[in-house]
Coordinates of C-alpha atoms in Angstrom, one line a residue:
Chain A
M1 CA -6.8 22.7 1.6
S2 CA -7.5 20.0 4.3
E3 CA -6.8 16.2 3.9
F4 CA -10.5 15.5 3.4
E5 CA -11.1 18.2 0.9
L6 CA -8.1 16.9 -1.0
I7 CA -9.5 13.5 -1.2
R8 CA -13.0 14.7 -2.2
D9 CA -11.7 17.1 -4.9
F10 CA -9.1 14.8 -6.5
F11 CA -9.3 11.2 -5.5
A12 CA -12.9 10.2 -4.8
D13 CA -13.7 9.3 -8.3
I14 CA -10.8 7.9 -10.3
G15 CA -11.5 5.2 -12.8
P16 CA -14.7 3.6 -13.8
V17 CA -17.5 2.6 -11.4
R18 CA -17.3 -1.1 -11.1
A19 CA -19.9 -3.4 -9.8
D20 CA -17.3 -5.5 -7.8
V21 CA -16.6 -2.4 -5.6
A22 CA -19.2 -2.6 -2.9
L23 CA -17.8 0.3 -1.1
G24 CA -15.0 2.6 -2.4
V25 CA -13.2 5.8 -1.1
G26 CA -14.6 7.2 2.2
D27 CA -15.0 4.6 5.0
D28 CA -12.6 2.8 7.2
C29 CA -12.0 0.1 4.6
A30 CA -13.0 -0.4 1.0
L31 CA -15.2 -3.5 0.3
L32 CA -14.6 -5.7 -2.7
T33 CA -15.9 -8.7 -4.4
V34 CA -13.7 -11.4 -5.9
P35 CA -15.6 -13.4 -8.7
P36 CA -16.0 -17.1 -8.0
A37 CA -13.1 -19.3 -9.1
H38 CA -10.8 -16.3 -9.3
E39 CA -7.7 -15.5 -7.2
L40 CA -6.8 -11.9 -6.2
A41 CA -3.4 -10.8 -7.4
V42 CA -1.9 -7.8 -5.4
S43 CA 1.4 -5.8 -5.7
L44 CA 2.5 -2.9 -3.7
D45 CA 5.2 -0.4 -4.9
A46 CA 6.7 2.8 -3.6
L47 CA 8.3 5.4 -5.6
V48 CA 10.2 7.9 -3.8
A49 CA 11.4 11.5 -5.0
G50 CA 15.1 11.5 -5.6
I51 CA 15.3 7.7 -5.8
H52 CA 12.7 6.7 -8.4
F53 CA 11.9 10.1 -9.9
F54 CA 13.4 13.6 -10.0
P55 CA 11.6 15.8 -7.5
D56 CA 10.8 18.4 -10.2
C57 CA 9.4 15.7 -12.5
D58 CA 6.1 16.5 -14.2
P59 CA 3.5 15.4 -11.6
A60 CA 1.3 13.9 -14.3
A61 CA 4.1 11.6 -15.1
I62 CA 4.6 10.6 -11.5
G63 CA 0.8 9.8 -11.3
H64 CA 1.2 7.7 -14.4
K65 CA 4.3 5.9 -13.5
S66 CA 3.1 5.1 -9.9
L67 CA 0.3 3.1 -11.2
A68 CA 2.1 1.7 -14.2
V69 CA 4.7 -0.1 -12.2
G70 CA 2.0 -2.0 -10.4
L71 CA 0.0 -2.7 -13.6
S72 CA 3.3 -4.2 -15.0
D73 CA 3.4 -6.5 -12.0
L74 CA -0.2 -7.6 -12.8
A75 CA 0.7 -8.1 -16.4
A76 CA 3.5 -10.3 -15.3
M77 CA 1.1 -12.7 -13.6
G78 CA -1.4 -12.6 -16.4
A79 CA -3.9 -10.9 -14.0
E80 CA -6.6 -8.4 -15.1
P81 CA -6.4 -5.0 -13.4
A82 CA -9.4 -4.3 -11.1
W83 CA -8.6 -1.8 -8.3
S84 CA -5.9 0.5 -6.8
T85 CA -5.1 2.0 -3.5
L86 CA -2.8 5.1 -3.1
A87 CA -0.7 6.5 -0.3
L88 CA 0.3 10.0 -1.2
T89 CA 3.0 11.7 1.0
L90 CA 3.5 15.5 0.1
P91 CA 5.6 18.3 1.6
A92 CA 2.5 20.6 1.1
A93 CA -1.0 20.4 -0.1
D94 CA -0.2 22.1 -3.5
R95 CA -3.4 22.2 -5.5
D96 CA -1.8 22.6 -8.9
W97 CA 0.7 19.7 -8.3
I98 CA -2.0 17.4 -6.9
G99 CA -4.4 18.2 -9.9
S100 CA -1.8 17.2 -12.4
F101 CA -0.7 14.2 -10.4
S102 CA -4.3 12.9 -10.2
A103 CA -4.9 13.6 -13.8
G104 CA -1.9 11.3 -14.8
F105 CA -3.1 8.7 -12.5
A106 CA -6.7 8.9 -13.6
A107 CA -5.9 8.7 -17.3
L108 CA -4.0 5.4 -16.9
S109 CA -6.8 4.2 -14.6
A110 CA -9.4 4.9 -17.2
R111 CA -7.2 3.3 -19.9
Y112 CA -7.3 0.0 -17.9
G113 CA -10.8 0.2 -16.2
I114 CA -9.1 0.3 -12.7
R115 CA -10.9 1.9 -9.9
L116 CA -9.1 3.9 -7.0
I117 CA -10.9 2.5 -3.9
G118 CA -8.9 4.0 -1.0
G119 CA -5.8 5.2 0.3
D120 CA -4.1 7.8 2.6
T121 CA -2.7 11.3 2.1
T122 CA -0.2 12.7 4.5
R123 CA 2.4 15.4 4.9
G124 CA 6.0 14.4 4.6
P125 CA 8.8 13.9 2.0
L126 CA 7.4 13.4 -1.5
S127 CA 6.6 9.7 -2.2
V128 CA 3.9 7.7 -3.7
T129 CA 2.9 4.1 -2.7
V130 CA 0.4 2.3 -4.9
Q131 CA -1.1 -1.2 -4.4
V132 CA -2.7 -2.8 -7.4
H133 CA -5.4 -5.6 -7.2
G134 CA -6.0 -7.9 -10.2
L135 CA -8.2 -10.9 -10.9
V136 CA -7.1 -14.1 -12.5
P137 CA -8.8 -17.5 -12.8
V138 CA -7.7 -20.0 -10.2
G139 CA -4.5 -21.8 -11.6
A140 CA -4.1 -19.5 -14.5
A141 CA -1.5 -17.0 -13.0
V142 CA 1.8 -17.2 -14.7
R143 CA 4.6 -17.4 -11.9
R144 CA 8.3 -17.2 -12.0
N145 CA 8.9 -20.9 -11.2
G146 CA 7.7 -22.8 -14.4
A147 CA 10.6 -22.3 -16.8
R148 CA 11.9 -25.6 -18.1
P149 CA 15.2 -26.6 -20.1
G150 CA 14.6 -25.8 -23.8
D151 CA 12.1 -23.0 -23.2
L152 CA 12.7 -19.9 -25.4
I153 CA 13.3 -16.7 -23.4
C154 CA 11.3 -13.9 -24.9
V155 CA 11.0 -10.2 -24.2
S156 CA 8.6 -7.5 -25.4
G157 CA 9.4 -4.1 -26.7
T158 CA 12.9 -2.7 -26.5
L159 CA 15.4 -2.7 -23.6
G160 CA 17.5 -0.1 -22.0
D161 CA 15.6 3.0 -23.2
A162 CA 14.5 4.2 -19.8
G163 CA 18.1 3.6 -18.5
L164 CA 19.5 5.7 -21.4
A165 CA 17.1 8.5 -20.7
L166 CA 18.0 8.4 -17.0
C167 CA 21.6 8.7 -17.9
G168 CA 21.0 11.7 -20.1
L169 CA 19.0 13.5 -17.5
L170 CA 21.5 12.7 -14.7
A171 CA 24.3 14.1 -17.0
G172 CA 22.3 17.2 -17.8
I173 CA 22.1 16.3 -21.5
E174 CA 19.0 16.9 -23.5
V175 CA 17.1 13.7 -24.0
E176 CA 14.8 13.3 -27.0
P177 CA 11.2 13.2 -26.2
A178 CA 10.6 9.5 -27.4
L179 CA 13.3 8.3 -25.0
R180 CA 12.2 10.4 -22.1
Q181 CA 8.6 9.2 -22.6
R182 CA 10.0 5.6 -22.0
L183 CA 11.3 6.6 -18.6
E184 CA 8.4 8.9 -17.5
Y185 CA 5.5 7.2 -19.1
P186 CA 6.1 3.4 -19.3
T187 CA 3.5 1.3 -20.9
P188 CA 2.6 -1.6 -18.8
R189 CA 2.1 -4.7 -21.1
V190 CA -1.2 -5.6 -19.6
E191 CA -2.9 -7.0 -22.8
L192 CA 0.3 -9.1 -23.6
G193 CA 0.4 -10.5 -20.1
L194 CA -3.2 -11.7 -20.3
A195 CA -2.8 -13.3 -23.7
L196 CA 0.2 -15.3 -22.4
R197 CA -1.8 -17.1 -19.9
G198 CA -1.6 -20.9 -20.9
L199 CA 1.4 -20.2 -23.1
A200 CA 4.2 -18.8 -21.0
T201 CA 5.7 -21.2 -18.4
A202 CA 7.2 -18.4 -16.4
M203 CA 7.1 -14.6 -16.5
I204 CA 8.4 -11.5 -14.8
D205 CA 8.4 -7.7 -15.6
L206 CA 11.6 -6.0 -16.3
S207 CA 11.9 -3.3 -13.6
D208 CA 15.6 -3.9 -12.7
G209 CA 17.2 -5.1 -15.9
L210 CA 17.1 -8.2 -18.0
A211 CA 20.0 -10.0 -16.2
G212 CA 18.7 -9.6 -12.7
D213 CA 15.0 -10.1 -13.5
L214 CA 15.7 -13.2 -15.6
G215 CA 17.9 -14.3 -12.8
H216 CA 14.7 -14.3 -10.5
I217 CA 13.0 -16.7 -13.0
L218 CA 16.2 -19.0 -13.1
T219 CA 16.4 -19.1 -9.3
A220 CA 12.6 -19.8 -8.9
S221 CA 12.6 -22.4 -11.7
G222 CA 16.0 -24.0 -10.6
V223 CA 17.4 -23.7 -14.2
G224 CA 20.0 -21.6 -16.1
A225 CA 19.9 -19.7 -19.4
E226 CA 21.8 -18.6 -22.3
L227 CA 21.1 -15.2 -23.7
D228 CA 22.1 -14.2 -27.3
L229 CA 22.9 -10.6 -27.0
A230 CA 22.8 -10.0 -30.8
R231 CA 19.0 -10.7 -30.6
L232 CA 18.2 -8.3 -27.8
P233 CA 15.6 -5.7 -29.1
L234 CA 17.2 -2.3 -29.0
S235 CA 16.2 1.1 -30.1
L236 CA 18.5 3.0 -32.3
P237 CA 19.9 5.3 -29.4
V238 CA 20.6 2.2 -27.2
A239 CA 22.3 0.3 -30.0
E240 CA 24.5 3.2 -30.8
V241 CA 25.7 3.5 -27.2
I242 CA 26.5 -0.3 -27.2
E243 CA 28.3 0.1 -30.6
Q244 CA 30.4 3.0 -29.2
T245 CA 31.2 1.6 -25.7
D246 CA 30.9 -2.2 -25.9
D247 CA 28.9 -1.8 -22.7
W248 CA 25.7 -3.9 -22.5
S249 CA 24.6 -2.7 -19.1
L250 CA 21.7 -0.6 -20.5
P251 CA 19.7 -3.5 -21.7
L252 CA 21.1 -5.9 -19.1
S253 CA 21.0 -4.0 -15.9
S254 CA 19.4 -0.7 -16.1
G255 CA 15.9 -0.5 -14.7
D256 CA 12.5 1.0 -15.4
D257 CA 11.7 -0.8 -18.8
Y258 CA 8.5 -2.4 -17.7
E259 CA 8.7 -4.9 -20.6
L260 CA 7.8 -8.5 -20.0
C261 CA 10.3 -11.3 -20.0
F262 CA 8.8 -14.8 -20.3
C263 CA 9.6 -18.3 -21.3
V264 CA 7.7 -20.5 -23.7
P265 CA 8.4 -24.0 -25.1
P266 CA 9.6 -23.6 -28.7
G267 CA 6.4 -25.3 -30.1
R268 CA 4.3 -22.4 -28.7
F269 CA 6.4 -19.6 -30.2
D270 CA 4.3 -19.2 -33.3
A271 CA 1.2 -18.8 -31.3
V272 CA 3.0 -16.1 -29.2
Q273 CA 4.1 -14.3 -32.2
S274 CA 0.6 -14.3 -33.7
L275 CA -0.9 -12.9 -30.5
A276 CA 2.0 -10.3 -30.3
A277 CA 1.2 -9.2 -33.9
E278 CA -2.6 -8.9 -33.1
L279 CA -1.7 -6.6 -30.0
S280 CA 0.9 -4.7 -32.1
C281 CA 3.3 -5.6 -29.3
P282 CA 6.8 -6.6 -30.5
V283 CA 8.1 -9.8 -29.0
R284 CA 11.4 -11.4 -29.6
A285 CA 13.1 -14.6 -28.6
V286 CA 16.5 -13.8 -27.1
G287 CA 17.7 -16.9 -25.6
R288 CA 17.1 -20.3 -24.1
I289 CA 16.6 -22.0 -20.7
R290 CA 19.3 -24.5 -20.0
A291 CA 19.3 -27.3 -17.3
E292 CA 22.7 -26.1 -15.9
P293 CA 22.5 -23.2 -13.5
G294 CA 23.9 -19.8 -14.2
L295 CA 23.4 -17.2 -16.9
I296 CA 25.5 -17.1 -20.0
C297 CA 25.4 -14.0 -22.1
R298 CA 26.8 -14.7 -25.6
L299 CA 28.3 -11.6 -27.4
P300 CA 27.7 -11.0 -31.1
D301 CA 31.3 -11.9 -31.8
G302 CA 30.9 -15.2 -30.0
G303 CA 32.6 -14.3 -26.7
I304 CA 31.0 -14.7 -23.4
L305 CA 30.0 -11.6 -21.3
T306 CA 30.5 -11.8 -17.5
I307 CA 27.7 -10.2 -15.6
N308 CA 28.7 -8.2 -12.6
G309 CA 25.8 -7.6 -10.2
A310 CA 22.2 -8.4 -10.9
G311 CA 20.4 -5.3 -11.9
Y312 CA 19.1 -2.4 -10.0
D313 CA 19.1 -2.8 -6.2
H314 CA 17.5 -0.1 -4.2
F315 CA 20.1 -0.5 -1.4
A316 CA 23.2 -1.4 -3.3
V317 CA 23.3 1.3 -6.1
Q318 CA 23.8 5.1 -5.5
P319 CA 22.0 6.9 -8.3
Chain B
M1 CA 22.8 -6.0 2.6
S2 CA 20.9 -5.9 -0.7
E3 CA 17.2 -5.5 -1.0
F4 CA 16.7 -9.1 -1.8
E5 CA 18.7 -10.3 1.2
L6 CA 16.8 -7.9 3.5
I7 CA 13.5 -9.4 2.3
R8 CA 14.8 -12.9 2.7
D9 CA 16.2 -12.4 6.1
F10 CA 13.4 -10.3 7.7
F11 CA 10.2 -10.4 5.6
A12 CA 9.7 -13.6 3.9
D13 CA 8.1 -15.4 6.9
I14 CA 6.0 -13.1 8.9
G15 CA 2.8 -14.4 10.4
P16 CA 1.3 -17.8 10.2
V17 CA 1.1 -19.9 7.0
R18 CA -2.5 -19.6 5.7
A19 CA -4.3 -21.9 3.2
D20 CA -5.8 -18.8 1.5
V21 CA -2.4 -17.5 0.5
A22 CA -1.7 -19.3 -2.9
L23 CA 1.4 -17.4 -3.3
G24 CA 3.2 -15.1 -0.9
V25 CA 6.3 -13.0 -0.9
G26 CA 8.7 -13.5 -3.8
D27 CA 6.9 -13.2 -7.3
D28 CA 5.5 -10.1 -9.2
C29 CA 2.2 -10.4 -7.2
A30 CA 0.8 -12.4 -4.3
L31 CA -2.1 -14.6 -5.1
L32 CA -5.0 -14.8 -2.6
T33 CA -8.3 -16.7 -2.2
V34 CA -11.4 -14.9 -0.8
P35 CA -13.9 -17.5 0.6
P36 CA -17.3 -17.7 -1.0
A37 CA -19.9 -15.4 0.3
H38 CA -17.4 -13.0 1.7
E39 CA -16.1 -9.6 0.8
L40 CA -12.6 -8.3 1.0
A41 CA -12.0 -5.3 3.2
V42 CA -8.8 -3.3 2.6
S43 CA -7.2 -0.3 4.1
L44 CA -3.9 1.5 3.3
D45 CA -2.1 3.7 5.7
A46 CA 1.3 5.5 5.6
L47 CA 3.3 6.5 8.7
V48 CA 6.0 9.1 8.1
A49 CA 8.9 9.8 10.4
G50 CA 8.5 13.3 12.0
I51 CA 4.8 13.3 11.3
H52 CA 3.4 10.1 12.8
F53 CA 6.3 9.0 14.9
F54 CA 9.5 10.4 16.2
P55 CA 12.5 9.4 14.0
D56 CA 14.4 7.9 17.0
C57 CA 11.3 5.9 18.1
D58 CA 12.0 2.3 19.1
P59 CA 11.6 0.5 15.7
A60 CA 9.6 -2.4 17.2
A61 CA 7.1 0.2 18.2
I62 CA 7.0 1.5 14.6
G63 CA 6.5 -2.0 13.4
H64 CA 3.7 -2.6 15.7
K65 CA 2.0 0.6 15.2
S66 CA 2.2 0.5 11.3
L67 CA 0.2 -2.7 11.4
A68 CA -2.1 -1.7 14.3
V69 CA -3.5 1.3 12.6
G70 CA -4.7 -0.9 9.7
L71 CA -6.0 -3.5 12.0
S72 CA -7.9 -0.8 13.8
D73 CA -9.6 0.1 10.3
L74 CA -10.5 -3.6 9.8
A75 CA -11.9 -3.7 13.4
A76 CA -14.0 -0.6 12.5
M77 CA -15.7 -2.5 9.7
G78 CA -16.1 -5.8 11.6
A79 CA -13.6 -7.6 9.3
E80 CA -11.3 -10.5 10.2
P81 CA -7.7 -9.7 9.6
A82 CA -6.1 -11.9 6.9
W83 CA -3.1 -10.6 5.0
S84 CA -0.8 -7.5 5.0
T85 CA 1.6 -5.9 2.5
L86 CA 4.3 -3.5 3.6
A87 CA 6.3 -0.8 1.8
L88 CA 9.3 0.1 3.9
T89 CA 11.3 3.2 3.0
L90 CA 14.6 3.5 4.9
P91 CA 17.6 6.0 4.7
A92 CA 20.0 3.0 5.0
A93 CA 19.7 -0.7 5.4
D94 CA 20.6 -0.8 9.1
R95 CA 20.4 -4.5 10.1
D96 CA 19.5 -3.9 13.8
W97 CA 16.9 -1.3 13.0
I98 CA 15.1 -3.6 10.5
G99 CA 15.5 -6.6 12.8
S100 CA 13.7 -4.6 15.6
F101 CA 11.2 -3.2 13.3
S102 CA 10.3 -6.7 11.8
A103 CA 10.0 -8.2 15.3
G104 CA 7.4 -5.6 16.3
F105 CA 5.4 -6.1 13.0
A106 CA 5.8 -10.0 13.4
A107 CA 4.6 -10.0 17.0
L108 CA 1.4 -8.3 16.2
S109 CA 0.9 -10.4 13.0
A110 CA 1.2 -13.6 15.0
R111 CA -1.3 -12.2 17.6
Y112 CA -4.0 -11.7 14.9
G113 CA -2.9 -14.6 12.5
I114 CA -2.3 -12.1 9.7
R115 CA 0.3 -13.1 6.9
L116 CA 2.7 -10.6 5.3
I117 CA 2.2 -11.4 1.6
G118 CA 4.2 -8.9 -0.2
G119 CA 5.6 -5.4 -0.5
D120 CA 8.5 -3.3 -1.3
T121 CA 11.8 -2.0 0.2
T122 CA 13.4 1.0 -0.9
R123 CA 15.9 3.8 0.1
G124 CA 14.6 7.2 1.1
P125 CA 13.3 9.2 4.0
L126 CA 11.9 6.9 6.7
S127 CA 8.3 5.9 6.2
V128 CA 6.1 2.9 6.5
T129 CA 3.1 2.1 4.5
V130 CA 0.9 -1.0 5.2
Q131 CA -2.1 -2.3 3.6
V132 CA -4.3 -4.7 5.6
H133 CA -6.7 -7.1 4.0
G134 CA -9.6 -8.6 5.9
L135 CA -12.6 -10.8 5.3
V136 CA -16.2 -10.2 6.2
P137 CA -19.4 -12.1 5.2
V138 CA -21.2 -10.3 2.3
G139 CA -23.5 -7.6 3.9
A140 CA -22.1 -8.0 7.4
A141 CA -19.5 -5.1 7.3
V142 CA -20.4 -2.2 9.6
R143 CA -20.2 1.1 7.7
R144 CA -20.3 4.8 8.8
N145 CA -23.7 5.4 7.2
G146 CA -26.1 3.6 9.4
A147 CA -26.6 5.7 12.5
R148 CA -30.2 6.6 13.3
P149 CA -31.7 9.1 15.6
G150 CA -32.1 7.6 19.1
D151 CA -29.0 5.3 18.7
L152 CA -26.5 5.4 21.6
I153 CA -23.0 6.5 20.7
C154 CA -20.5 4.2 22.4
V155 CA -16.7 4.2 22.6
S156 CA -14.3 1.6 23.8
G157 CA -11.3 2.0 26.2
T158 CA -10.3 5.6 27.3
L159 CA -9.8 8.6 25.1
G160 CA -7.0 11.1 24.9
D161 CA -4.0 9.0 26.3
A162 CA -2.0 8.9 23.2
G163 CA -2.5 12.6 22.6
L164 CA -1.4 13.3 26.2
A165 CA 1.8 11.1 25.8
L166 CA 2.5 13.0 22.5
C167 CA 2.1 16.3 24.2
G168 CA 4.6 15.2 27.0
L169 CA 7.2 13.9 24.5
L170 CA 6.9 17.1 22.4
A171 CA 7.5 19.1 25.6
G172 CA 10.4 17.0 26.7
I173 CA 8.5 16.0 29.8
E174 CA 9.0 12.4 31.1
V175 CA 5.9 10.3 30.1
E176 CA 4.8 7.5 32.4
P177 CA 5.2 4.1 30.7
A178 CA 1.5 3.2 30.6
L179 CA 0.7 6.4 28.9
R180 CA 3.6 6.1 26.4
Q181 CA 2.5 2.5 25.6
R182 CA -0.9 3.9 24.5
L183 CA 0.8 6.1 21.9
E184 CA 3.6 3.7 20.8
Y185 CA 1.7 0.3 21.0
P186 CA -1.9 1.0 20.4
T187 CA -4.2 -2.1 20.7
P188 CA -6.5 -2.4 17.7
R189 CA -10.0 -3.4 18.9
V190 CA -10.4 -6.3 16.4
E191 CA -12.3 -8.8 18.7
L192 CA -14.7 -6.0 19.7
G193 CA -15.3 -4.9 16.1
L194 CA -16.1 -8.6 15.1
A195 CA -18.5 -8.9 18.0
L196 CA -20.4 -5.7 17.0
R197 CA -21.4 -7.1 13.6
G198 CA -25.1 -7.3 13.7
L199 CA -25.4 -5.0 16.6
A200 CA -23.8 -1.6 15.6
T201 CA -25.5 0.5 13.1
A202 CA -22.4 2.5 12.3
M203 CA -18.8 2.3 13.4
I204 CA -15.4 4.2 12.9
D205 CA -12.1 3.9 14.5
L206 CA -10.8 6.8 16.6
S207 CA -7.5 8.0 14.8
D208 CA -8.2 11.7 14.6
G209 CA -10.2 12.4 17.8
L210 CA -13.8 11.7 18.8
A211 CA -15.3 15.0 17.6
G212 CA -13.8 14.6 14.1
D213 CA -14.3 10.9 13.6
L214 CA -17.9 10.9 15.0
G215 CA -18.4 13.8 12.6
H216 CA -17.6 11.4 9.7
I217 CA -20.4 9.0 11.0
L218 CA -22.8 12.0 11.3
T219 CA -22.0 13.2 7.8
A220 CA -22.3 9.8 6.2
S221 CA -25.5 9.0 8.1
G222 CA -27.1 12.3 7.6
V223 CA -27.7 12.8 11.3
G224 CA -26.5 14.9 14.3
A225 CA -25.4 14.0 17.8
E226 CA -25.2 15.1 21.3
L227 CA -22.3 14.0 23.5
D228 CA -22.3 14.0 27.2
L229 CA -18.7 14.9 28.1
A230 CA -19.1 13.9 31.7
R231 CA -19.5 10.3 30.5
L232 CA -16.4 10.2 28.4
P233 CA -14.1 7.4 29.6
L234 CA -10.8 9.1 30.7
S235 CA -7.7 7.7 32.3
L236 CA -6.7 9.6 35.4
P237 CA -3.8 11.6 33.7
V238 CA -6.2 12.9 31.1
A239 CA -9.0 13.6 33.5
E240 CA -6.5 15.5 35.7
V241 CA -5.5 17.7 32.6
I242 CA -9.1 18.6 31.9
E243 CA -9.8 19.3 35.5
Q244 CA -6.9 21.7 35.6
T245 CA -7.4 23.4 32.2
D246 CA -11.1 23.0 31.2
D247 CA -9.8 22.1 27.8
W248 CA -11.5 18.8 26.4
S249 CA -9.3 18.7 23.3
L250 CA -7.4 15.7 24.4
P251 CA -10.4 13.3 24.2
L252 CA -12.2 15.2 21.6
S253 CA -9.5 16.1 18.9
S254 CA -6.2 14.4 19.7
G255 CA -5.2 11.5 17.5
D256 CA -3.9 8.0 17.8
D257 CA -6.4 6.5 20.3
Y258 CA -7.3 3.6 18.0
E259 CA -10.5 3.0 20.0
L260 CA -13.8 2.2 18.3
C261 CA -16.8 4.6 18.2
F262 CA -20.0 2.9 17.2
C263 CA -23.7 3.5 17.4
V264 CA -26.3 1.0 18.6
P265 CA -30.1 1.2 19.2
P266 CA -30.8 1.4 23.0
G267 CA -32.4 -2.0 23.0
R268 CA -29.1 -3.6 22.0
F269 CA -27.0 -1.9 24.5
D270 CA -27.3 -4.8 27.2
A271 CA -26.1 -7.2 24.6
V272 CA -23.2 -4.9 23.7
Q273 CA -22.1 -4.6 27.4
S274 CA -22.3 -8.4 27.9
L275 CA -19.9 -8.8 24.9
A276 CA -17.6 -6.1 26.0
A277 CA -17.4 -7.8 29.5
E278 CA -16.7 -11.2 27.9
L279 CA -13.8 -9.5 25.8
S280 CA -12.7 -7.6 28.9
C281 CA -12.9 -4.4 26.7
P282 CA -14.6 -1.5 28.4
V283 CA -17.4 0.1 26.4
R284 CA -19.3 3.3 27.5
A285 CA -22.3 5.0 26.1
V286 CA -21.3 8.7 25.8
G287 CA -24.1 10.3 23.8
R288 CA -27.0 9.9 21.4
I289 CA -27.8 10.4 17.8
R290 CA -30.2 13.1 17.0
A291 CA -32.1 13.9 13.7
E292 CA -30.9 17.5 13.7
P293 CA -27.5 17.9 12.1
G294 CA -24.5 19.1 14.0
L295 CA -22.5 18.0 17.1
I296 CA -23.5 19.3 20.5
C297 CA -21.0 18.6 23.4
R298 CA -22.6 19.1 26.7
L299 CA -20.3 20.0 29.5
P300 CA -20.5 18.5 33.0
D301 CA -21.9 21.9 34.2
G302 CA -24.7 21.8 31.6
G303 CA -23.0 24.4 29.4
I304 CA -22.3 23.7 25.6
L305 CA -18.8 23.3 24.3
T306 CA -18.1 24.8 20.8
I307 CA -15.9 22.6 18.8
N308 CA -13.1 24.3 16.8
G309 CA -11.8 22.1 14.0
A310 CA -12.5 18.5 13.5
G311 CA -9.7 16.4 14.8
Y312 CA -6.2 15.8 13.5
D313 CA -5.7 16.8 9.9
H314 CA -2.4 15.8 8.3
F315 CA -2.3 19.0 6.2
A316 CA -4.0 21.5 8.6
V317 CA -2.1 20.8 11.9
Q318 CA 1.6 21.4 12.4
P319 CA 2.8 18.9 15.1

């Protein structure tokens, strides 16, 4: 199978046809139209075998996740997904593997109406790089730098599930399917991110753990925060680990949750809760922004947890 | 050095500040403004160590080339370079290597006024993926599908130099600096591509060899072509190889030239030559589009060359 056959067979028609794609896969560049009074939001992420996923991971899951991590970034800006590009590097042109990968990528593309408009396929160590492109009305994007003292800090979903699944897989322990799903098929919170435009003062997606990612909001906004760990939304398995070990690193510094962390003035919290209920997306307030710099994590017994490190760092942590 | 330090130290400020970048490196997404009545042109390319460059290649050259290949795609559409994103995967956070890489990337960015607006750094086998973003007035982009019978087929520069340099390096022969420069520091023909808007009927950049890349124009346009090999623009070293071996594969099917191949009606050829002279960019007519499908390569002695294969294919060719 040549590079051109591969593109024609698997990647020429992923996601819906869109009127804003003047030219898609198959020329030197794709040509795109951004509607008037909108900004283009873009994010590029690379997933590398052995670092971000196990080399023998289900290729459909790799296809899903490689797009999901970008959609999560769009969600965190409040941008509407539009187009993707894909650079796929493979040791060999394995038809079954590529078919499964593209099916996982295509299913998530269809779910969010995002069109694959171009990319590159090449031989080499397995890795997947995806750029997502979204649209947002001028001035409506939610950045990291708008948090103000007194804002509530909220998170969606539950924290630490993907990290626990990864620990289990690394230890060779059987991981229950629901937990493994959270690692391999994360759900980007696109609808919630869109709904939070005009409500959230700052937002980020949780890819590297709450402590580190919230830290980026604090740094960008020039503020500090206090987290009430008793209020963290935890699944039963994660809660049990913490109960048994007194170790909070799963929700605070394990990666791959792809939930949203955002700040809202307290007066808007009811509106946020209504929206979250409409979207069937659980949202919980877990702390408060302070004027004083630094991150304080209050333990359920009233003690203070000292944070070592700031989440997952691709060069600092050996998996 | 952490991922965040690395970005801050080397990648936060590459290329000029641009008014159309509402938000650059450092949030979940970059935010960009496309001017009214313009389309966005994008292209994504991955360069992998051991496939696209030697692992011990000068990192500044890798930085240059990883951006140059994308700029060449923009040139081939007649799009004006605007922004880049970069996914850099490295075995280790080697400060010297990264500094040299970013210097090469930054020098070419400055040359074309292109701003690095985001990306990703991760650990893994060495590879570089770059997306370029350009701007083109609506309807002005030059695609592959507009070639018409009778059009002259033109190419810029000289063909086969990068391929010859690669052969020399693979064989362990000393390669003269000018030739090696053509492989490691290709010059994207951005100004020529822009000048050809409104003149060229079809255009592509030569990344995989003239036969294969012209083949894409022929397929997309539903036409055929005849090339006059005696007219191919060749450097002295490449001409000598052909003289000695009667083998035309260097100009026809070796990769990495990053020259432009384009079609123009004969009546516009004088205008093209004037522009090329103004830009000090040599352009030569090397053949003609025919209505009959297929590619005929006429040898200097009047014979016909049969083409085997269609240029460099990342899955079909073992380097």
